[in-house]
C-alpha positions as protocol buffer text, in pm:
chain_id: "A"
residue {
  index: 1
  type: MET
  ca { x: 1177 y: -1581 z: 488 }
}
residue {
  index: 2
  type: ARG
  ca { x: 1245 y: -1908 z: 276 }
}
residue {
  index: 3
  type: ARG
  ca { x: 1048 y: -1936 z: -51 }
}
residue {
  index: 4
  type: ASP
  ca { x: 865 y: -2243 z: -136 }
}
residue {
  index: 5
  type: PRO
  ca { x: 1097 y: -2463 z: -351 }
}
residue {
  index: 6
  type: ARG
  ca { x: 800 y: -2544 z: -601 }
}
residue {
  index: 7
  type: LEU
  ca { x: 781 y: -2167 z: -701 }
}
residue {
  index: 8
  type: GLU
  ca { x: 1146 y: -2136 z: -744 }
}
residue {
  index: 9
  type: ILE
  ca { x: 1151 y: -2444 z: -982 }
}
residue {
  index: 10
  type: ILE
  ca { x: 871 y: -2322 z: -1184 }
}
residue {
  index: 11
  type: THR
  ca { x: 1056 y: -1956 z: -1205 }
}
residue {
  index: 12
  type: GLU
  ca { x: 1376 y: -2128 z: -1291 }
}
residue {
  index: 13
  type: ALA
  ca { x: 1192 y: -2320 z: -1556 }
}
residue {
  index: 14
  type: ILE
  ca { x: 1059 y: -2003 z: -1713 }
}
residue {
  index: 15
  type: GLU
  ca { x: 1396 y: -1834 z: -1694 }
}
residue {
  index: 16
  type: ARG
  ca { x: 1567 y: -2106 z: -1888 }
}
residue {
  index: 17
  type: LEU
  ca { x: 1337 y: -2101 z: -2185 }
}
residue {
  index: 18
  type: ILE
  ca { x: 1616 y: -1876 z: -2312 }
}
residue {
  index: 19
  type: PRO
  ca { x: 1947 y: -2056 z: -2261 }
}
residue {
  index: 20
  type: GLY
  ca { x: 2188 y: -1844 z: -2107 }
}
residue {
  index: 21
  type: ALA
  ca { x: 1969 y: -1533 z: -2054 }
}
residue {
  index: 22
  type: THR
  ca { x: 2012 y: -1308 z: -1757 }
}
residue {
  index: 23
  type: PRO
  ca { x: 1686 y: -1339 z: -1544 }
}
residue {
  index: 24
  type: ALA
  ca { x: 1695 y: -960 z: -1457 }
}
residue {
  index: 25
  type: PHE
  ca { x: 1651 y: -878 z: -1821 }
}
residue {
  index: 26
  type: LEU
  ca { x: 1373 y: -1130 z: -1908 }
}
residue {
  index: 27
  type: ALA
  ca { x: 1007 y: -1059 z: -1972 }
}
residue {
  index: 28
  type: VAL
  ca { x: 723 y: -1295 z: -2087 }
}
residue {
  index: 29
  type: THR
  ca { x: 470 y: -1209 z: -2341 }
}
residue {
  index: 30
  type: VAL
  ca { x: 162 y: -1421 z: -2390 }
}
residue {
  index: 31
  type: THR
  ca { x: -41 y: -1327 z: -2700 }
}
residue {
  index: 32
  type: GLU
  ca { x: -374 y: -1458 z: -2830 }
}
residue {
  index: 33
  type: THR
  ca { x: -453 y: -1370 z: -3208 }
}
residue {
  index: 34
  type: LEU
  ca { x: -828 y: -1405 z: -3255 }
}
residue {
  index: 35
  type: PRO
  ca { x: -929 y: -1601 z: -3570 }
}
residue {
  index: 36
  type: GLY
  ca { x: -1062 y: -1419 z: -3852 }
}
residue {
  index: 37
  type: THR
  ca { x: -992 y: -1077 z: -3727 }
}
residue {
  index: 38
  type: GLY
  ca { x: -628 y: -1074 z: -3899 }
}
residue {
  index: 39
  type: GLU
  ca { x: -424 y: -817 z: -3665 }
}
residue {
  index: 40
  type: GLN
  ca { x: -659 y: -811 z: -3346 }
}
residue {
  index: 41
  type: THR
  ca { x: -460 y: -958 z: -3068 }
}
residue {
  index: 42
  type: HIS
  ca { x: -469 y: -945 z: -2672 }
}
residue {
  index: 43
  type: THR
  ca { x: -150 y: -981 z: -2483 }
}
residue {
  index: 44
  type: TRP
  ca { x: -15 y: -1034 z: -2118 }
}
residue {
  index: 45
  type: THR
  ca { x: 354 y: -912 z: -2041 }
}
residue {
  index: 46
  type: GLY
  ca { x: 518 y: -971 z: -1698 }
}
residue {
  index: 47
  type: ARG
  ca { x: 808 y: -1094 z: -1532 }
}
residue {
  index: 48
  type: PRO
  ca { x: 905 y: -1464 z: -1508 }
}
residue {
  index: 49
  type: GLU
  ca { x: 827 y: -1460 z: -1127 }
}
residue {
  index: 50
  type: GLY
  ca { x: 481 y: -1304 z: -1212 }
}
residue {
  index: 51
  type: LEU
  ca { x: 406 y: -1582 z: -1456 }
}
residue {
  index: 52
  type: ALA
  ca { x: 568 y: -1849 z: -1205 }
}
residue {
  index: 53
  type: THR
  ca { x: 348 y: -1701 z: -915 }
}
residue {
  index: 54
  type: ARG
  ca { x: 29 y: -1741 z: -1154 }
}
residue {
  index: 55
  type: VAL
  ca { x: 100 y: -2113 z: -1233 }
}
residue {
  index: 56
  type: PHE
  ca { x: 203 y: -2190 z: -873 }
}
residue {
  index: 57
  type: THR
  ca { x: -143 y: -2013 z: -756 }
}
residue {
  index: 58
  type: ALA
  ca { x: -337 y: -2243 z: -1012 }
}
residue {
  index: 59
  type: LEU
  ca { x: -153 y: -2546 z: -899 }
}
residue {
  index: 60
  type: TYR
  ca { x: -119 y: -2519 z: -516 }
}
residue {
  index: 61
  type: GLY
  ca { x: -319 y: -2204 z: -433 }
}
residue {
  index: 62
  type: ARG
  ca { x: -168 y: -1870 z: -316 }
}
residue {
  index: 63
  type: PRO
  ca { x: 239 y: -1885 z: -225 }
}
residue {
  index: 64
  type: ARG
  ca { x: 269 y: -1930 z: 161 }
}
residue {
  index: 65
  type: THR
  ca { x: 414 y: -1577 z: 290 }
}
residue {
  index: 66
  type: GLU
  ca { x: 364 y: -1655 z: 669 }
}
residue {
  index: 67
  type: ASP
  ca { x: 661 y: -1724 z: 907 }
}
residue {
  index: 68
  type: GLN
  ca { x: 744 y: -2093 z: 900 }
}
residue {
  index: 69
  type: ARG
  ca { x: 901 y: -2107 z: 1244 }
}
residue {
  index: 70
  type: SER
  ca { x: 715 y: -2263 z: 1520 }
}
residue {
  index: 71
  type: PRO
  ca { x: 545 y: -2055 z: 1775 }
}
residue {
  index: 72
  type: LEU
  ca { x: 802 y: -2143 z: 2041 }
}
residue {
  index: 73
  type: ALA
  ca { x: 1080 y: -2029 z: 1796 }
}
residue {
  index: 74
  type: ARG
  ca { x: 915 y: -1696 z: 1733 }
}
residue {
  index: 75
  type: ALA
  ca { x: 847 y: -1641 z: 2109 }
}
residue {
  index: 76
  type: GLU
  ca { x: 1219 y: -1721 z: 2180 }
}
residue {
  index: 77
  type: ASP
  ca { x: 1334 y: -1486 z: 1910 }
}
residue {
  index: 78
  type: ALA
  ca { x: 1113 y: -1211 z: 2054 }
}
residue {
  index: 79
  type: LYS
  ca { x: 1253 y: -1281 z: 2408 }
}
residue {
  index: 80
  type: ARG
  ca { x: 1593 y: -1249 z: 2278 }
}
residue {
  index: 81
  type: ALA
  ca { x: 1500 y: -923 z: 2141 }
}
residue {
  index: 82
  type: ARG
  ca { x: 1370 y: -818 z: 2493 }
}
residue {
  index: 83
  type: ASP
  ca { x: 1037 y: -787 z: 2336 }
}
residue {
  index: 84
  type: ILE
  ca { x: 771 y: -907 z: 2591 }
}
residue {
  index: 85
  type: VAL
  ca { x: 491 y: -825 z: 2396 }
}
residue {
  index: 86
  type: GLY
  ca { x: 602 y: -988 z: 2085 }
}
residue {
  index: 87
  type: GLU
  ca { x: 683 y: -1314 z: 2311 }
}
residue {
  index: 88
  type: ALA
  ca { x: 341 y: -1320 z: 2459 }
}
residue {
  index: 89
  type: GLY
  ca { x: 177 y: -1228 z: 2117 }
}
residue {
  index: 90
  type: ALA
  ca { x: 340 y: -1523 z: 1963 }
}
residue {
  index: 91
  type: LEU
  ca { x: 227 y: -1775 z: 2214 }
}
residue {
  index: 92
  type: MET
  ca { x: -133 y: -1615 z: 2236 }
}
residue {
  index: 93
  type: ALA
  ca { x: -179 y: -1609 z: 1860 }
}
residue {
  index: 94
  type: ALA
  ca { x: -62 y: -1984 z: 1825 }
}
residue {
  index: 95
  type: GLY
  ca { x: -296 y: -2083 z: 2113 }
}
residue {
  index: 96
  type: SER
  ca { x: -578 y: -1886 z: 1955 }
}
residue {
  index: 97
  type: ALA
  ca { x: -513 y: -2051 z: 1607 }
}
residue {
  index: 98
  type: LEU
  ca { x: -518 y: -2411 z: 1779 }
}
residue {
  index: 99
  type: GLU
  ca { x: -844 y: -2364 z: 1967 }
}
residue {
  index: 100
  type: SER
  ca { x: -1005 y: -2204 z: 1683 }
}
residue {
  index: 101
  type: ALA
  ca { x: -936 y: -2475 z: 1432 }
}
residue {
  index: 102
  type: PRO
  ca { x: -1239 y: -2642 z: 1290 }
}
residue {
  index: 103
  type: TRP
  ca { x: -1106 y: -2959 z: 1392 }
}
residue {
  index: 104
  type: TYR
  ca { x: -1014 y: -2881 z: 1763 }
}
residue {
  index: 105
  type: PRO
  ca { x: -1037 y: -3056 z: 2006 }
}
residue {
  index: 106
  type: CYS
  ca { x: -852 y: -3375 z: 1920 }
}
residue {
  index: 107
  type: ARG
  ca { x: -1065 y: -3695 z: 1933 }
}
residue {
  index: 108
  type: PRO
  ca { x: -960 y: -4050 z: 2016 }
}
residue {
  index: 109
  type: GLY
  ca { x: -850 y: -4213 z: 1660 }
}
residue {
  index: 110
  type: ASP
  ca { x: -706 y: -3899 z: 1516 }
}
residue {
  index: 111
  type: LEU
  ca { x: -373 y: -3965 z: 1352 }
}
residue {
  index: 112
  type: VAL
  ca { x: -112 y: -3673 z: 1388 }
}
residue {
  index: 113
  type: HIS
  ca { x: 203 y: -3695 z: 1162 }
}
residue {
  index: 114
  type: VAL
  ca { x: 485 y: -3448 z: 1238 }
}
residue {
  index: 115
  type: HIS
  ca { x: 757 y: -3371 z: 958 }
}
residue {
  index: 116
  type: TYR
  ca { x: 1130 y: -3274 z: 1059 }
}
residue {
  index: 117
  type: GLU
  ca { x: 1339 y: -3088 z: 815 }
}
residue {
  index: 118
  type: ALA
  ca { x: 1684 y: -3236 z: 752 }
}
residue {
  index: 119
  type: THR
  ca { x: 1971 y: -3089 z: 974 }
}
residue {
  index: 120
  type: PRO
  ca { x: 2341 y: -3161 z: 897 }
}
residue {
  index: 121
  type: ALA
  ca { x: 2335 y: -3433 z: 1144 }
}
residue {
  index: 122
  type: VAL
  ca { x: 1986 y: -3596 z: 1074 }
}
residue {
  index: 123
  type: PRO
  ca { x: 1813 y: -3647 z: 758 }
}
residue {
  index: 124
  type: ALA
  ca { x: 1423 y: -3546 z: 712 }
}
residue {
  index: 125
  type: PHE
  ca { x: 1216 y: -3774 z: 870 }
}
residue {
  index: 126
  type: GLY
  ca { x: 845 y: -3795 z: 1018 }
}
residue {
  index: 127
  type: GLU
  ca { x: 658 y: -3951 z: 1316 }
}
residue {
  index: 128
  type: THR
  ca { x: 296 y: -4070 z: 1321 }
}
residue {
  index: 129
  type: TYR
  ca { x: 93 y: -4060 z: 1659 }
}
residue {
  index: 130
  type: ILE
  ca { x: -241 y: -4180 z: 1759 }
}
residue {
  index: 131
  type: VAL
  ca { x: -467 y: -3993 z: 1990 }
}
residue {
  index: 132
  type: GLY
  ca { x: -630 y: -4224 z: 2256 }
}
residue {
  index: 133
  type: ASP
  ca { x: -885 y: -4192 z: 2519 }
}
residue {
  index: 134
  type: ALA
  ca { x: -692 y: -4193 z: 2878 }
}
residue {
  index: 135
  type: GLY
  ca { x: -1030 y: -4150 z: 3083 }
}
residue {
  index: 136
  type: ASP
  ca { x: -1155 y: -3884 z: 3292 }
}
residue {
  index: 137
  type: GLY
  ca { x: -1198 y: -3642 z: 3005 }
}
residue {
  index: 138
  type: LEU
  ca { x: -803 y: -3688 z: 2905 }
}
residue {
  index: 139
  type: MET
  ca { x: -655 y: -3812 z: 2591 }
}
residue {
  index: 140
  type: SER
  ca { x: -315 y: -3979 z: 2537 }
}
residue {
  index: 141
  type: LEU
  ca { x: -97 y: -3947 z: 2242 }
}
residue {
  index: 142
  type: GLN
  ca { x: 98 y: -4265 z: 2146 }
}
residue {
  index: 143
  type: GLN
  ca { x: 358 y: -4308 z: 1865 }
}
residue {
  index: 144
  type: LEU
  ca { x: 277 y: -4559 z: 1604 }
}
residue {
  index: 145
  type: ALA
  ca { x: 592 y: -4519 z: 1366 }
}
residue {
  index: 146
  type: HIS
  ca { x: 880 y: -4305 z: 1249 }
}
residue {
  index: 147
  type: THR
  ca { x: 1084 y: -4276 z: 946 }
}
residue {
  index: 148
  type: LEU
  ca { x: 1424 y: -4206 z: 1101 }
}
residue {
  index: 149
  type: PRO
  ca { x: 1669 y: -4437 z: 923 }
}
residue {
  index: 150
  type: GLY
  ca { x: 1893 y: -4639 z: 1117 }
}
residue {
  index: 151
  type: THR
  ca { x: 1865 y: -4864 z: 1440 }
}
residue {
  index: 152
  type: VAL
  ca { x: 1634 y: -4860 z: 1735 }
}
residue {
  index: 153
  type: GLU
  ca { x: 1928 y: -4717 z: 1920 }
}
residue {
  index: 154
  type: ASP
  ca { x: 1978 y: -4444 z: 1679 }
}
residue {
  index: 155
  type: ALA
  ca { x: 1619 y: -4340 z: 1709 }
}
residue {
  index: 156
  type: ALA
  ca { x: 1619 y: -4350 z: 2087 }
}
residue {
  index: 157
  type: GLY
  ca { x: 1578 y: -3999 z: 2209 }
}
residue {
  index: 158
  type: MET
  ca { x: 1521 y: -3858 z: 1878 }
}
residue {
  index: 159
  type: THR
  ca { x: 1167 y: -3994 z: 1817 }
}
residue {
  index: 160
  type: GLY
  ca { x: 850 y: -4029 z: 2038 }
}
residue {
  index: 161
  type: CYS
  ca { x: 924 y: -3719 z: 2245 }
}
residue {
  index: 162
  type: TYR
  ca { x: 561 y: -3591 z: 2203 }
}
residue {
  index: 163
  type: ALA
  ca { x: 401 y: -3905 z: 2342 }
}
residue {
  index: 164
  type: ALA
  ca { x: 167 y: -3830 z: 2636 }
}
residue {
  index: 165
  type: ASP
  ca { x: -6 y: -4065 z: 2872 }
}
residue {
  index: 166
  type: ALA
  ca { x: -289 y: -3802 z: 2966 }
}
residue {
  index: 167
  type: ALA
  ca { x: -350 y: -3463 z: 2855 }
}
residue {
  index: 168
  type: ASP
  ca { x: -641 y: -3201 z: 2788 }
}
residue {
  index: 169
  type: CYS
  ca { x: -492 y: -3146 z: 2444 }
}
residue {
  index: 170
  type: PRO
  ca { x: -238 y: -3409 z: 2334 }
}
residue {
  index: 171
  type: VAL
  ca { x: -117 y: -3221 z: 2032 }
}
residue {
  index: 172
  type: TYR
  ca { x: -48 y: -2898 z: 2232 }
}
residue {
  index: 173
  type: GLY
  ca { x: 348 y: -2961 z: 2234 }
}
residue {
  index: 174
  type: LEU
  ca { x: 355 y: -3046 z: 1877 }
}
residue {
  index: 175
  type: TRP
  ca { x: 163 y: -2737 z: 1794 }
}
residue {
  index: 176
  type: PHE
  ca { x: 385 y: -2496 z: 1972 }
}
residue {
  index: 177
  type: GLU
  ca { x: 730 y: -2662 z: 1942 }
}
residue {
  index: 178
  type: ALA
  ca { x: 737 y: -2827 z: 1589 }
}
residue {
  index: 179
  type: GLY
  ca { x: 484 y: -2598 z: 1458 }
}
residue {
  index: 180
  type: PRO
  ca { x: 132 y: -2618 z: 1281 }
}
residue {
  index: 181
  type: HIS
  ca { x: 312 y: -2617 z: 954 }
}
residue {
  index: 182
  type: ARG
  ca { x: 460 y: -2920 z: 1013 }
}
residue {
  index: 183
  type: LEU
  ca { x: 167 y: -3126 z: 1116 }
}
residue {
  index: 184
  type: THR
  ca { x: -88 y: -3324 z: 923 }
}
residue {
  index: 185
  type: ILE
  ca { x: -391 y: -3432 z: 1116 }
}
residue {
  index: 186
  type: VAL
  ca { x: -625 y: -3713 z: 989 }
}
residue {
  index: 187
  type: ARG
  ca { x: -994 y: -3782 z: 1130 }
}
residue {
  index: 188
  type: ASP
  ca { x: -1179 y: -4078 z: 1007 }
}
residue {
  index: 189
  type: GLY
  ca { x: -936 y: -4111 z: 714 }
}
residue {
  index: 190
  type: ARG
  ca { x: -949 y: -3746 z: 596 }
}
residue {
  index: 191
  type: PRO
  ca { x: -707 y: -3486 z: 647 }
}
residue {
  index: 192
  type: VAL
  ca { x: -848 y: -3214 z: 871 }
}
residue {
  index: 193
  type: HIS
  ca { x: -518 y: -2999 z: 890 }
}
residue {
  index: 194
  type: VAL
  ca { x: -248 y: -2994 z: 637 }
}
residue {
  index: 195
  type: GLY
  ca { x: 23 y: -2786 z: 740 }
}
residue {
  index: 196
  type: GLY
  ca { x: 261 y: -2804 z: 470 }
}
residue {
  index: 197
  type: ALA
  ca { x: -11 y: -2690 z: 218 }
}
residue {
  index: 198
  type: ARG
  ca { x: -242 y: -2425 z: 208 }
}
């Protein structure tokens, strides 16, 4: 499982306080000497990664430990392992997480942004969609913009694939295929789901 790069940067910054030190042999000590008491002190001693985790938690919340794969990828991995219970469980858990989200169901006017990680062939990019009213209780999902560099021809077939003319839940495909950790949903100008952060 991949660690958060922000946590890695904080840990490395602490480890580099002593140039050329071997991280495995480092310890961090924070000392408080009380004024007017002379020798009375309080100390905290720990490993650099322990201090980094405390700093990270203060800045961003607890480090993410959950699986950063989409529900569909988890289900496919379970299927390859011939684990039918794991496959069904991954899909059912994702469905429950979607339907129990406080912002669910989507509403017309919701903005949905999906972030794609860089691959060897394609740089990191994002797409933004808007939820619309398709009538008869259904909703649409129309692409507004994308940040994939290059020409329109380059982006053809790589963007807009989650657009839907009419659906019960227009974010269903994005939630299961891209994964909730890659989605940001904005309602009335306020983020109601920020998948890339706690």
